[in-house]
Tab-separated table of C-alpha atoms and ligand atoms in Angstrom:
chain	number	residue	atom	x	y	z
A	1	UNK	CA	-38.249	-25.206	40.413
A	2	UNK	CA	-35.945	-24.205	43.332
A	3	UNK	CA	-33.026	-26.298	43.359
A	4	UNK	CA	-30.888	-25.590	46.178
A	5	UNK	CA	-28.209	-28.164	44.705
A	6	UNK	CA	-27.994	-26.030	41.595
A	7	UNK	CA	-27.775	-22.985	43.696
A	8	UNK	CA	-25.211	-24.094	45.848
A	9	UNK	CA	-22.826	-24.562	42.924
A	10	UNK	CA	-22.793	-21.177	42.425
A	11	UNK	CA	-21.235	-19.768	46.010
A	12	UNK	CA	-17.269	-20.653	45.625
A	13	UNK	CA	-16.877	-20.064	49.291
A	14	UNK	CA	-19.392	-22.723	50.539
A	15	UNK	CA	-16.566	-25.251	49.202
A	16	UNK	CA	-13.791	-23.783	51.994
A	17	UNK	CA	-13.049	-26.224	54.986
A	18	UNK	CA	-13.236	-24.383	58.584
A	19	UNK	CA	-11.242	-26.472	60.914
A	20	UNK	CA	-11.562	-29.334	57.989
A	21	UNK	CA	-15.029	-29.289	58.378
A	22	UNK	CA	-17.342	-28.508	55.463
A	23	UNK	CA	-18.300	-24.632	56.042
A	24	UNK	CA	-22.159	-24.703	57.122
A	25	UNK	CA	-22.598	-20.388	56.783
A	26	UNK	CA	-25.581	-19.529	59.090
A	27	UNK	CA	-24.436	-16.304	59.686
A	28	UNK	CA	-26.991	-14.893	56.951
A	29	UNK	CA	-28.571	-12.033	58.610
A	30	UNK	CA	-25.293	-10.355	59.199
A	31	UNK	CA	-24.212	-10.395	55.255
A	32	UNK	CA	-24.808	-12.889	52.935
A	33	UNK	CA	-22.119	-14.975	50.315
A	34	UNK	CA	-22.170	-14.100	47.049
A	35	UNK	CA	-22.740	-15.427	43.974
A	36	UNK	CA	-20.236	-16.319	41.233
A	37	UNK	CA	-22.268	-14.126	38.706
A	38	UNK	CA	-22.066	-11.147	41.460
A	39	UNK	CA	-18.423	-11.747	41.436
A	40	UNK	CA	-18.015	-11.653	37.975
A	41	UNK	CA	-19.897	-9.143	37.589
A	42	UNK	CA	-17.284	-7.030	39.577
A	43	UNK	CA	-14.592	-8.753	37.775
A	44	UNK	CA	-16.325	-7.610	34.207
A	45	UNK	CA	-16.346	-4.376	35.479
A	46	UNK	CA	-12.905	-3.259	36.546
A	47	UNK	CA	-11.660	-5.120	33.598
A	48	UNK	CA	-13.761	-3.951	31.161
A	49	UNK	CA	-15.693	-0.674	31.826
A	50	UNK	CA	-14.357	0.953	34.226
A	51	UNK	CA	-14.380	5.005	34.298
A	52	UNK	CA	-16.202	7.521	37.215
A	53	UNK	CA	-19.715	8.407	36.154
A	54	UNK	CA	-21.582	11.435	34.848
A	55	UNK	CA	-18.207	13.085	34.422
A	56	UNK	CA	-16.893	11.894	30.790
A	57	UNK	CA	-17.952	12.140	26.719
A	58	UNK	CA	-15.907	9.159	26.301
A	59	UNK	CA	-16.856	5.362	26.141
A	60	UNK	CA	-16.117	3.938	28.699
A	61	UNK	CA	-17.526	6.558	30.810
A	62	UNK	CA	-20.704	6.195	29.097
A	63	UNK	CA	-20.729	2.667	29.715
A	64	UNK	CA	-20.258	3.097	33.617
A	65	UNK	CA	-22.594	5.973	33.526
A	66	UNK	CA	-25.873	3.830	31.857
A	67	UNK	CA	-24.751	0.202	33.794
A	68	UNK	CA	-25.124	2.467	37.259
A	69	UNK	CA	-28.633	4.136	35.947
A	70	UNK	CA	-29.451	0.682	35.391
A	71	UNK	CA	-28.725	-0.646	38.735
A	72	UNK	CA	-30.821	2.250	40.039
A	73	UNK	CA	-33.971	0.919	38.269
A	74	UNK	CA	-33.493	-2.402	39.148
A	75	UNK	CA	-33.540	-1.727	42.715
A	76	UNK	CA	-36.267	0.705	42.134
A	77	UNK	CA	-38.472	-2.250	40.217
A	78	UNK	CA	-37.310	-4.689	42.831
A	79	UNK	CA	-39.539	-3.131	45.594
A	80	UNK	CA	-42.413	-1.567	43.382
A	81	UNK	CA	-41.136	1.973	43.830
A	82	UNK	CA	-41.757	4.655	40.778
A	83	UNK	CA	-38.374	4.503	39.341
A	84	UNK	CA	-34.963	5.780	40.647
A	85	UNK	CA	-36.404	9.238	41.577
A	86	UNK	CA	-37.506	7.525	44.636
A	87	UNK	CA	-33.923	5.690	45.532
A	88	UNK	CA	-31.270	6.613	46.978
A	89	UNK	CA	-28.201	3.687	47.032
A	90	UNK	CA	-26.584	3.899	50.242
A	91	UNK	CA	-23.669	1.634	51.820
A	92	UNK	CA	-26.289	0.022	54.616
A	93	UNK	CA	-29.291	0.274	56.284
A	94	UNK	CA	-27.673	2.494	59.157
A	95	UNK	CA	-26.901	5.144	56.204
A	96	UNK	CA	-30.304	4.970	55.126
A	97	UNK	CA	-31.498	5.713	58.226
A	98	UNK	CA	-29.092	8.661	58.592
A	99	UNK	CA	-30.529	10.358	55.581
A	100	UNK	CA	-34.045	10.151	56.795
A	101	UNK	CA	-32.344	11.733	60.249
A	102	UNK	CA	-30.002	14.685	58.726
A	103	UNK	CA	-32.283	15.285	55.117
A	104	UNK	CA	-35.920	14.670	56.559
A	105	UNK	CA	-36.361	14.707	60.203
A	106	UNK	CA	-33.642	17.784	61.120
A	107	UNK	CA	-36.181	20.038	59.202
A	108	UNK	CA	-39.682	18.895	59.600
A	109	UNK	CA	-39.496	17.738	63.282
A	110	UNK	CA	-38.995	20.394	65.905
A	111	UNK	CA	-39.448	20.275	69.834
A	112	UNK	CA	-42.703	18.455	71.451
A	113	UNK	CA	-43.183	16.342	68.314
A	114	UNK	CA	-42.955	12.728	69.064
A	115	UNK	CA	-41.622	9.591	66.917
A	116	UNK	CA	-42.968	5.791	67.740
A	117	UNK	CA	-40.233	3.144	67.263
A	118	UNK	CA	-40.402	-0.581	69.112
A	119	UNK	CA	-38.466	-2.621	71.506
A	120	UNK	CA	-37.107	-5.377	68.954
A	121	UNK	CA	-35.369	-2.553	66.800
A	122	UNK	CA	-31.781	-2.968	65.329
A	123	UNK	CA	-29.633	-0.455	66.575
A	124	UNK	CA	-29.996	1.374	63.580
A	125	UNK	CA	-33.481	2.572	64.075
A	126	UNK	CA	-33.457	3.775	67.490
A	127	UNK	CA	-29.751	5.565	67.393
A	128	UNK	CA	-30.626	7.979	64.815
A	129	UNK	CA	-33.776	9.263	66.442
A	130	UNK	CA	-31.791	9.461	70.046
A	131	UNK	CA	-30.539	12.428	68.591
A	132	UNK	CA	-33.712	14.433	68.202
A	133	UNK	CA	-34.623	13.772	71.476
A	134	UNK	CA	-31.833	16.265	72.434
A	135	UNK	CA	-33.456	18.603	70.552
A	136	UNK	CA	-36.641	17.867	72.368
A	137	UNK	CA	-38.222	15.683	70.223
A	138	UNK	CA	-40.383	12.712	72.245
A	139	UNK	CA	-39.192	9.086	71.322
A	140	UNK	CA	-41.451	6.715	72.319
A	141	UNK	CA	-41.680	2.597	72.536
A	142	UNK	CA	-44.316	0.003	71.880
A	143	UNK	CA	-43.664	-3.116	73.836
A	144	UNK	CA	-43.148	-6.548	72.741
A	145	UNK	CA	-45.524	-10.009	74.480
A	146	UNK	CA	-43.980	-12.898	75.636
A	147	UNK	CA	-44.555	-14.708	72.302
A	148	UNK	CA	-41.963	-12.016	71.130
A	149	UNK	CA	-44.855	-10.309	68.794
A	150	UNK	CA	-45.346	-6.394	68.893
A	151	UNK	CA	-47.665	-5.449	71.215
A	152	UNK	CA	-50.074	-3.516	68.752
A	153	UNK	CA	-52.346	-2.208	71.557
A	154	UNK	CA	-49.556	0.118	72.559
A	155	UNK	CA	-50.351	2.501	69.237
A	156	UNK	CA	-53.438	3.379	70.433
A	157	UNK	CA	-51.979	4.651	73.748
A	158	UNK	CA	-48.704	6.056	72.073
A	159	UNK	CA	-49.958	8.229	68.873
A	160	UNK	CA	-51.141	11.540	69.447
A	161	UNK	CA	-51.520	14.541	67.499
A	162	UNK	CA	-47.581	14.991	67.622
A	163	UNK	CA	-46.947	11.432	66.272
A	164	UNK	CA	-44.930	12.512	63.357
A	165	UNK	CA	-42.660	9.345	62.618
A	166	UNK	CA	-43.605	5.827	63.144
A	167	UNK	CA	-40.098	4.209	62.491
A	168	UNK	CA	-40.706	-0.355	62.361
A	169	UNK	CA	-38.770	-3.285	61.388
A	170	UNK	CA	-40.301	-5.598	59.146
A	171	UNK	CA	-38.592	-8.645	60.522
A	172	UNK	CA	-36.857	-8.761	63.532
A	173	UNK	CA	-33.030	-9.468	63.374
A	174	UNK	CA	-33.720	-11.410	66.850
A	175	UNK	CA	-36.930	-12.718	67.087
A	176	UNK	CA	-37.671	-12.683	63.577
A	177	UNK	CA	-40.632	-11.565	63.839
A	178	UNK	CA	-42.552	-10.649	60.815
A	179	UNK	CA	-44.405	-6.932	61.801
A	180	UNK	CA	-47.709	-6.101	60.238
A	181	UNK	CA	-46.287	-2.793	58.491
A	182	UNK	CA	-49.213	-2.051	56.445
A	183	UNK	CA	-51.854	-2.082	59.633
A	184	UNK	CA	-49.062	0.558	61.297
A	185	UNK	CA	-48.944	1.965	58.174
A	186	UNK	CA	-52.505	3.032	58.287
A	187	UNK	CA	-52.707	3.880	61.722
A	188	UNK	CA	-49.695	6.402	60.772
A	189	UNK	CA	-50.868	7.934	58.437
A	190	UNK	CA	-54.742	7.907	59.948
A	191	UNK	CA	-52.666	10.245	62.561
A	192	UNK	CA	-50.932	12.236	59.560
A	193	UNK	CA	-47.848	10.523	60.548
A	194	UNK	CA	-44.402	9.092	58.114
A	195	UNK	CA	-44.187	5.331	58.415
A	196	UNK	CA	-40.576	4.323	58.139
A	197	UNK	CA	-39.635	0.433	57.847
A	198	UNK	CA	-36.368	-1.460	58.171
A	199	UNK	CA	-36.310	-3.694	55.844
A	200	UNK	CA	-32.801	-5.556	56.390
A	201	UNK	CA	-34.225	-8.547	57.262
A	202	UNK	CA	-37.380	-8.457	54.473
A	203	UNK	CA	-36.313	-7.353	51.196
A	204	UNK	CA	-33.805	-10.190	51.095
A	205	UNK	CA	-36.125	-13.073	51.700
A	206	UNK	CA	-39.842	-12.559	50.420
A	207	UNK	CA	-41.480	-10.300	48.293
A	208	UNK	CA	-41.628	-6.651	49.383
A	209	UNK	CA	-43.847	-4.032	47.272
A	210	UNK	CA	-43.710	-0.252	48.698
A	211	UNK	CA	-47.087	0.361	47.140
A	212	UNK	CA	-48.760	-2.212	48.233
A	213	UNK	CA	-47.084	-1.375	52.483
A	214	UNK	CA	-47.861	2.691	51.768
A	215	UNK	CA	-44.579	3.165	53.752
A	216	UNK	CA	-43.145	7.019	53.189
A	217	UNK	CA	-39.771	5.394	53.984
A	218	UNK	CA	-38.123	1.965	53.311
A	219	UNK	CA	-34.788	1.144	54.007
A	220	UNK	CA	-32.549	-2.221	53.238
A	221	UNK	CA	-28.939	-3.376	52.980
A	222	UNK	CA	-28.128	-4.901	49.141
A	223	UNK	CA	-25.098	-6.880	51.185
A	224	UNK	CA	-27.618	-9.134	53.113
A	225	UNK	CA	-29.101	-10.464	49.487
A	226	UNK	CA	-26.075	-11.725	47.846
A	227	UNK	CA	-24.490	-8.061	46.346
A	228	UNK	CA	-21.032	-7.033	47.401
A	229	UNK	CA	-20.695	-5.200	51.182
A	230	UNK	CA	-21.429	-1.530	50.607
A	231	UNK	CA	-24.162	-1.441	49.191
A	232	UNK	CA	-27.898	-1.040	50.033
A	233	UNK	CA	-30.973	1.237	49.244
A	234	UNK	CA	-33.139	4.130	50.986
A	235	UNK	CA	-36.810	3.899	49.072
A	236	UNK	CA	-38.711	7.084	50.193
A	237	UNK	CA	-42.291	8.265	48.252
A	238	UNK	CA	-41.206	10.866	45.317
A	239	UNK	CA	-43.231	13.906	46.874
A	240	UNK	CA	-41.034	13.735	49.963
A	241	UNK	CA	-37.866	12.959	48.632
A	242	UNK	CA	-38.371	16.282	46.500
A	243	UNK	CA	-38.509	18.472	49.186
A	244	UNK	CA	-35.469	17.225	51.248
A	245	UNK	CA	-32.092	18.876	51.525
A	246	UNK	CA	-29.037	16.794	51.294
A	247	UNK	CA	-26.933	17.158	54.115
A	248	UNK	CA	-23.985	15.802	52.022
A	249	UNK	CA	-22.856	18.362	50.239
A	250	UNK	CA	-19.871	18.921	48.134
A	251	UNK	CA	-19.365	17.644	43.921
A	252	UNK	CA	-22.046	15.453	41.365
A	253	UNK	CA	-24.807	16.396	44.042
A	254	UNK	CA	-24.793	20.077	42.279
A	255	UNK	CA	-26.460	21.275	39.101
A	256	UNK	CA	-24.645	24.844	39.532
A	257	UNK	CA	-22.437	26.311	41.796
A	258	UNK	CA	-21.870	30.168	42.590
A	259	UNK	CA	-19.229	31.597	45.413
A	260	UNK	CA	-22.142	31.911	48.112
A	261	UNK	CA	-24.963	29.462	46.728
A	262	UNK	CA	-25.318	26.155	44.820
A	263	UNK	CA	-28.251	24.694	43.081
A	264	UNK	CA	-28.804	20.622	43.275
A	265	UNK	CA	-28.695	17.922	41.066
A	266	UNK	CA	-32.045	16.086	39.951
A	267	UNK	CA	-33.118	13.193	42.445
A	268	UNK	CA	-31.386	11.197	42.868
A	269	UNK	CA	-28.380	12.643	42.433
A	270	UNK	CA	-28.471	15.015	44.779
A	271	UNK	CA	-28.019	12.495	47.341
A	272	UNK	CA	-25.061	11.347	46.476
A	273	UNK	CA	-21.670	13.497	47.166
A	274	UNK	CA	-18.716	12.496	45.447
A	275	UNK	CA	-17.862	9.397	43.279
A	276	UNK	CA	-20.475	7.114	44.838
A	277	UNK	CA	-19.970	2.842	45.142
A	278	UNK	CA	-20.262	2.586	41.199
A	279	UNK	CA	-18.663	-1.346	40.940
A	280	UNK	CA	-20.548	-2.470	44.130
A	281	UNK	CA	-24.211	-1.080	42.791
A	282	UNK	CA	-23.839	-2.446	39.537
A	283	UNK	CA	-23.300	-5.521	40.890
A	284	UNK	CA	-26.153	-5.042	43.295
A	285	UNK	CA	-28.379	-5.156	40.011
A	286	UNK	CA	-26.666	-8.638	39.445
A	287	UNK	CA	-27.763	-9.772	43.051
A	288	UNK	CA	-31.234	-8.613	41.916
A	289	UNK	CA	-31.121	-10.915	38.581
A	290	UNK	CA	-30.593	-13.743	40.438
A	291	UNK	CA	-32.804	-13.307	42.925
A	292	UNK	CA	-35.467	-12.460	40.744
A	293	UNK	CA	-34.778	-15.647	38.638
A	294	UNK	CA	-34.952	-18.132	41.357
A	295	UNK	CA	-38.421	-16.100	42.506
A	296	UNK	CA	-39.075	-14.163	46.285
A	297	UNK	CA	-41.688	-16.014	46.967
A	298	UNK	CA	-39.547	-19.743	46.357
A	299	UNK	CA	-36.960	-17.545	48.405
A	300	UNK	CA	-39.427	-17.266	51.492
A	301	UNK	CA	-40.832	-20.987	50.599
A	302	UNK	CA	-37.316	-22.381	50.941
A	303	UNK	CA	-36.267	-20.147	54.152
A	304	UNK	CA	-39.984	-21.066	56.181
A	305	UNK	CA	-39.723	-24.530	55.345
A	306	UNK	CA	-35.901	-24.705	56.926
A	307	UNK	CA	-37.212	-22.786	59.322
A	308	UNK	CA	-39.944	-24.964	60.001
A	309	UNK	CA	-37.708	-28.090	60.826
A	310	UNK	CA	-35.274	-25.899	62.474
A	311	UNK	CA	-37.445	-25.108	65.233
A	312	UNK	CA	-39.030	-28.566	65.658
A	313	UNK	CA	-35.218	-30.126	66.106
A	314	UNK	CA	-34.140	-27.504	68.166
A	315	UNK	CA	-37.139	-27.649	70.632
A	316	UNK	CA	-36.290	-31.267	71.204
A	317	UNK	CA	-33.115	-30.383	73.180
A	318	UNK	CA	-33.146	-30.168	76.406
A	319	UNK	CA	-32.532	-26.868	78.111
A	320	UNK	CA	-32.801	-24.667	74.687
A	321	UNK	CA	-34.786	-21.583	74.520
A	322	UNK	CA	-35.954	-20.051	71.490
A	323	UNK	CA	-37.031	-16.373	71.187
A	324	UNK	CA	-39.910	-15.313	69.132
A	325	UNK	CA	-42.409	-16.925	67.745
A	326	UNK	CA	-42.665	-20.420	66.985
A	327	UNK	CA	-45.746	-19.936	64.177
A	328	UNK	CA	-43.660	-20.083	60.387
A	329	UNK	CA	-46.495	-17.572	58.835
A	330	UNK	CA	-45.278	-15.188	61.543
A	331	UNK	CA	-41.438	-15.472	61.759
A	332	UNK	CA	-38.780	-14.983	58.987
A	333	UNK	CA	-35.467	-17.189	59.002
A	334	UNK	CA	-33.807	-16.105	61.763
A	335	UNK	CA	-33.638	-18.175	64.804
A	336	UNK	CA	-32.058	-16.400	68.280
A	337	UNK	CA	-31.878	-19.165	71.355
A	338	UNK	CA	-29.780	-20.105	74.373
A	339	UNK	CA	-28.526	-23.161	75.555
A	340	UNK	CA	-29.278	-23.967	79.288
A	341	UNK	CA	-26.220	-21.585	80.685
A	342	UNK	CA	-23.647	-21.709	77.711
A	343	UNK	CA	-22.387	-18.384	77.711
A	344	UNK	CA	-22.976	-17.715	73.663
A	345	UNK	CA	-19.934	-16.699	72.862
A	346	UNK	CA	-18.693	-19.749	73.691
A	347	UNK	CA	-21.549	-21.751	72.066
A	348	UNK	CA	-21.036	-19.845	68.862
A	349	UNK	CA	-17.117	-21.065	69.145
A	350	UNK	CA	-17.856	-24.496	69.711
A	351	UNK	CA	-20.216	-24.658	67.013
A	352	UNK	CA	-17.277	-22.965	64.751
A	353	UNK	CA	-15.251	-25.931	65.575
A	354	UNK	CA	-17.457	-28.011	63.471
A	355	UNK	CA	-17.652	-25.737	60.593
A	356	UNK	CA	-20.528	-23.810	61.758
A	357	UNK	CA	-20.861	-20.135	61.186
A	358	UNK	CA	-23.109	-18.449	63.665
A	359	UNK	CA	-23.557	-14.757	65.501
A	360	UNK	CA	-23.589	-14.531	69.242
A	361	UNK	CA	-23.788	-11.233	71.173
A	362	UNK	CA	-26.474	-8.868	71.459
A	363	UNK	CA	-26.864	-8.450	67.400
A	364	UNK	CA	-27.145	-4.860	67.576
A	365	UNK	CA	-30.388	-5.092	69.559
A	366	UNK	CA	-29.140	-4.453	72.787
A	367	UNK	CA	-32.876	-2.793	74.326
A	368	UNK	CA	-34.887	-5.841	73.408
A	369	UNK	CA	-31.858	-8.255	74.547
A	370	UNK	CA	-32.058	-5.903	77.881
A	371	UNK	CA	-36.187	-6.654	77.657
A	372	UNK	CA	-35.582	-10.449	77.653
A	373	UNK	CA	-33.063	-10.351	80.369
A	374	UNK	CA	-30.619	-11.722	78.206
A	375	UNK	CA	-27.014	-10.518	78.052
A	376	UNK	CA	-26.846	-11.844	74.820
A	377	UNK	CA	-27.856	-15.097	72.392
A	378	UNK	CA	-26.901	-17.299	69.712
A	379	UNK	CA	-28.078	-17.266	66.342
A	380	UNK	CA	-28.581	-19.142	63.398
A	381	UNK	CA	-29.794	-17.451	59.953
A	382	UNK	CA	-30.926	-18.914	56.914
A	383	UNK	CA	-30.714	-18.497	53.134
A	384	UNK	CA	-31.203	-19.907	49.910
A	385	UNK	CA	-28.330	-22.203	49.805
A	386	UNK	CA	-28.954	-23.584	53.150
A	387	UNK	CA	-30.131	-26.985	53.364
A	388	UNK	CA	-32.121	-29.533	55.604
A	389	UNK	CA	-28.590	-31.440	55.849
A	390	UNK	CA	-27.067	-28.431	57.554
A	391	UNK	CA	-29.494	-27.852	59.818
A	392	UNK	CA	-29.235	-31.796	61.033
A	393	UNK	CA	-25.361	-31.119	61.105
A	394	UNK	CA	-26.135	-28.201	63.052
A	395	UNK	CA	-28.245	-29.884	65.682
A	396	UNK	CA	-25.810	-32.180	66.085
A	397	UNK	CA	-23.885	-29.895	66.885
A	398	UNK	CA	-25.496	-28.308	69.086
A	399	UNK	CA	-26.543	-31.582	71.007
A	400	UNK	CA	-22.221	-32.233	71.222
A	401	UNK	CA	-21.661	-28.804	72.617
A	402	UNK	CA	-24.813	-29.047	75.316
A	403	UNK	CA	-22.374	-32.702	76.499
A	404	UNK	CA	-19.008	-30.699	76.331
A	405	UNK	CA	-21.125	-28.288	78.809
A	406	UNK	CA	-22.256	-30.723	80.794
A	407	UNK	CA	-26.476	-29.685	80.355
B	1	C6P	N1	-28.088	-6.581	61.220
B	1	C6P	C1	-27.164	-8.619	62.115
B	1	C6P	O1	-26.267	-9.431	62.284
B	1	C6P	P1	-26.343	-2.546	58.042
B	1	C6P	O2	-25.288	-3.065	58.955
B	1	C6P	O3	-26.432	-1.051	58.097
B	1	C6P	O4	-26.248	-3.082	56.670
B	1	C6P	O5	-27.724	-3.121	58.586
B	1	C6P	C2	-28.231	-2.659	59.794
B	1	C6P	C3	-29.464	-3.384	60.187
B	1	C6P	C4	-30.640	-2.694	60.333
B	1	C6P	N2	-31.781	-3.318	60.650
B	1	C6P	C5	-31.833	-4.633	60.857
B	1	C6P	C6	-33.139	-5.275	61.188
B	1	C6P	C7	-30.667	-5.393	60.741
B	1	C6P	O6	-30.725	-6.706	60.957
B	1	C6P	C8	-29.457	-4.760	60.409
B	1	C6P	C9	-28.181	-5.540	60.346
B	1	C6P	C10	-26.921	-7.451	61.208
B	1	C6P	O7	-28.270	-8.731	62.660
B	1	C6P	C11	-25.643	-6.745	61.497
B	1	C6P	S1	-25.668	-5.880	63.025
């Protein structure tokens, strides 16, 4: 039974007053809170086992050593991948991203090649691939309709022969927009193309399985789903995260090293230069647990039915504009809109007056804000502790600021 009371009781920080108002934290798509248990999980660690991994014979060493193998599989068995040889743990989804770049794309992508992305990507999955246009490589975009859905017609015109990469978000960040990944999927690899997926704004609210997408690359940030900032997770398929170099090179990521050659580590090590995030990951495994206890799929039941009501309340005020689409099956729970001429900035300020925690701005998606001829937007973003109540408070709200502004 999901019982958002029960799980409220375990974020300390939805107790703090903002301007003595209750905090309502809709801000979810950025990071999330965390949990008491994720907390004490850190807590448990630094005063209990702490000691750098892989490096000692001694205890404690041990102890950090197995509780951040551990973590590894966890994340591994969260998404249905084959175990931690197909996982590297990252700080964010923009690192991810930059290991695909530097350790997969640098060598097998050379001039004339091309690489498929989309209009409604994040920053982080448009950047990275900037770079190999210098080096001649093609990047091309598939358009988005007015309904703020992918326009899937524009495959067929954009893969050719040189499609090598077809780099998607699974939910947009904006729009939120949920992507049909596995139909790209196949027409990647139908083209003997790499499907790559962002999956910031999936993994943390419904049930993702790698097999079941057949992505070659899947990449998501353990902050947005209750674990510490820091951490997050590059999933990529074991046959072609065997054959790439690290491009971070230095200590653990070694097996052997000679004056003029080193040999590297087993996977994953390899991938990981110095003393990696050891307190953070194993605390990521703790985010895990209790996501995993309250169930994904109650996760995404909870998040489309506050959704749901969301958009009906909000589409009865005059002068607000929602982007994406307004179908629940299709859209995740993130909720981008303007009101009448508010600048957002100064929406999102008044609506911090009374407690409320929202992102304005162009939320890292400055292309598709520059494709809806917006400068920037408000959003609201749910999660598991968030609550009908709120979302009343927050409309409200919103219906005080639109009188302050005079809509
Ligand atoms: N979006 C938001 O407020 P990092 O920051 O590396 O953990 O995540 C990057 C990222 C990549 N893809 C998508 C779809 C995302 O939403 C994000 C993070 C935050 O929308 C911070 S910009």
């Amino acid at each position: 039974m999901f019982d958002v009371k029960k799980i409220r009781k375990d974020f300390p920080i939805l107790n703090r007053k903002i301007h003595g108002k209750k905090l309502v934290y809709l801000d979810n798509a950025a990071t999330s809170q965390k949990p008491k248990q994720v907390i004490q999980t850190l807590k448990d660690f630094y005063e209990k086992h702490n000691a750098n991994i892989h490096r000692g014979v001694y205890v404690l060493s041990e102890e950090s050593s197995q509780m951040y193998e551990d973590a590894y599989e966890k994340v591994a068995k969260f998404i249905n991948a084959d175990g931690m040889e197909e996982i590297v743990l990252v700080r964010n989804t923009n690192e991810a991203m930059n290991i695909v770049l530097y350790s997969w794309a640098w060598d097998n992508l050379k001039k004339g090649d091309e690489i498929i992305t989309t209009m409604m990507e994040h920053h982080a999955n448009i950047v990275p691939w900037q770079l190999l246009e210098k080096r001649g490589v093609k990047l091309k975009y598939v358009d988005i309709n007015d309904n703020g859905t992918l326009r899937m017609e524009d495959y067929n015109k954009l893969i050719t022969r040189k499609t090598r990469l077809i780099a998607v978000v699974h939910v947009s960040n904006v729009l939120g927009t949920i992507n049909p990944i596995k139909k790209i999927g196949k027409m990647a690899h139908d083209h003997d193309a790499k499907l790559l997926v962002d999956a910031a704004q999936s993994v943390p609210h419904m049930p993702v399985d790698v097999k079941e997408i057949n992505c070659d690359f899947l990449a998501f940030s353990g902050h947005k789903m209750l674990a510490p900032t820091g951490t997050g997770a590059l999933f990529v398929k074991k046959e072609i995260l065997e054959n790439m170099q690290p491009f971070m090179r230095g200590s653990a990521m070694i097996k052997e090293v000679y004056l003029h050659e080193a040999k590297w580590n087993d996977l994953p090590w390899r991938f990981e230069a110095g003393t990696p995030n050891i307190a953070d990951n194993i605390a990521f495994a703790t985010a895990i647990d209790y996501l995993q206890k309250i169930g994904m799929r109650n996760v995404r039941d909870h998040e489309k039915q506050l959704t749901k009501y969301a958009l009906k309340r909000m589409s009865e005020i005059k002068q607000l504009k929602i982007y994406g689409p307004l179908d629940t099956d299709k859209r995740g729970g993130v909720i981008a809109f303007t009101l009448g001429d508010i600048h957002p900035h100064d929406l999102s300020t008044v609506l911090d007056d009374f407690g409320i925690a929202t992102r304005s701005g162009h939320h890292c998606a400055m292309p598709l804000h520059n494709r809806l001829k917006l400068a920037a937007s408000t959003r609201a973003s749910f999660y598991i502790y968030n609550t009908k109540e709120e979302i009343d408070y927050f409309i409200d709200a919103l219906n005080k600021a639109a009188k302050v502004f005079r809509l």
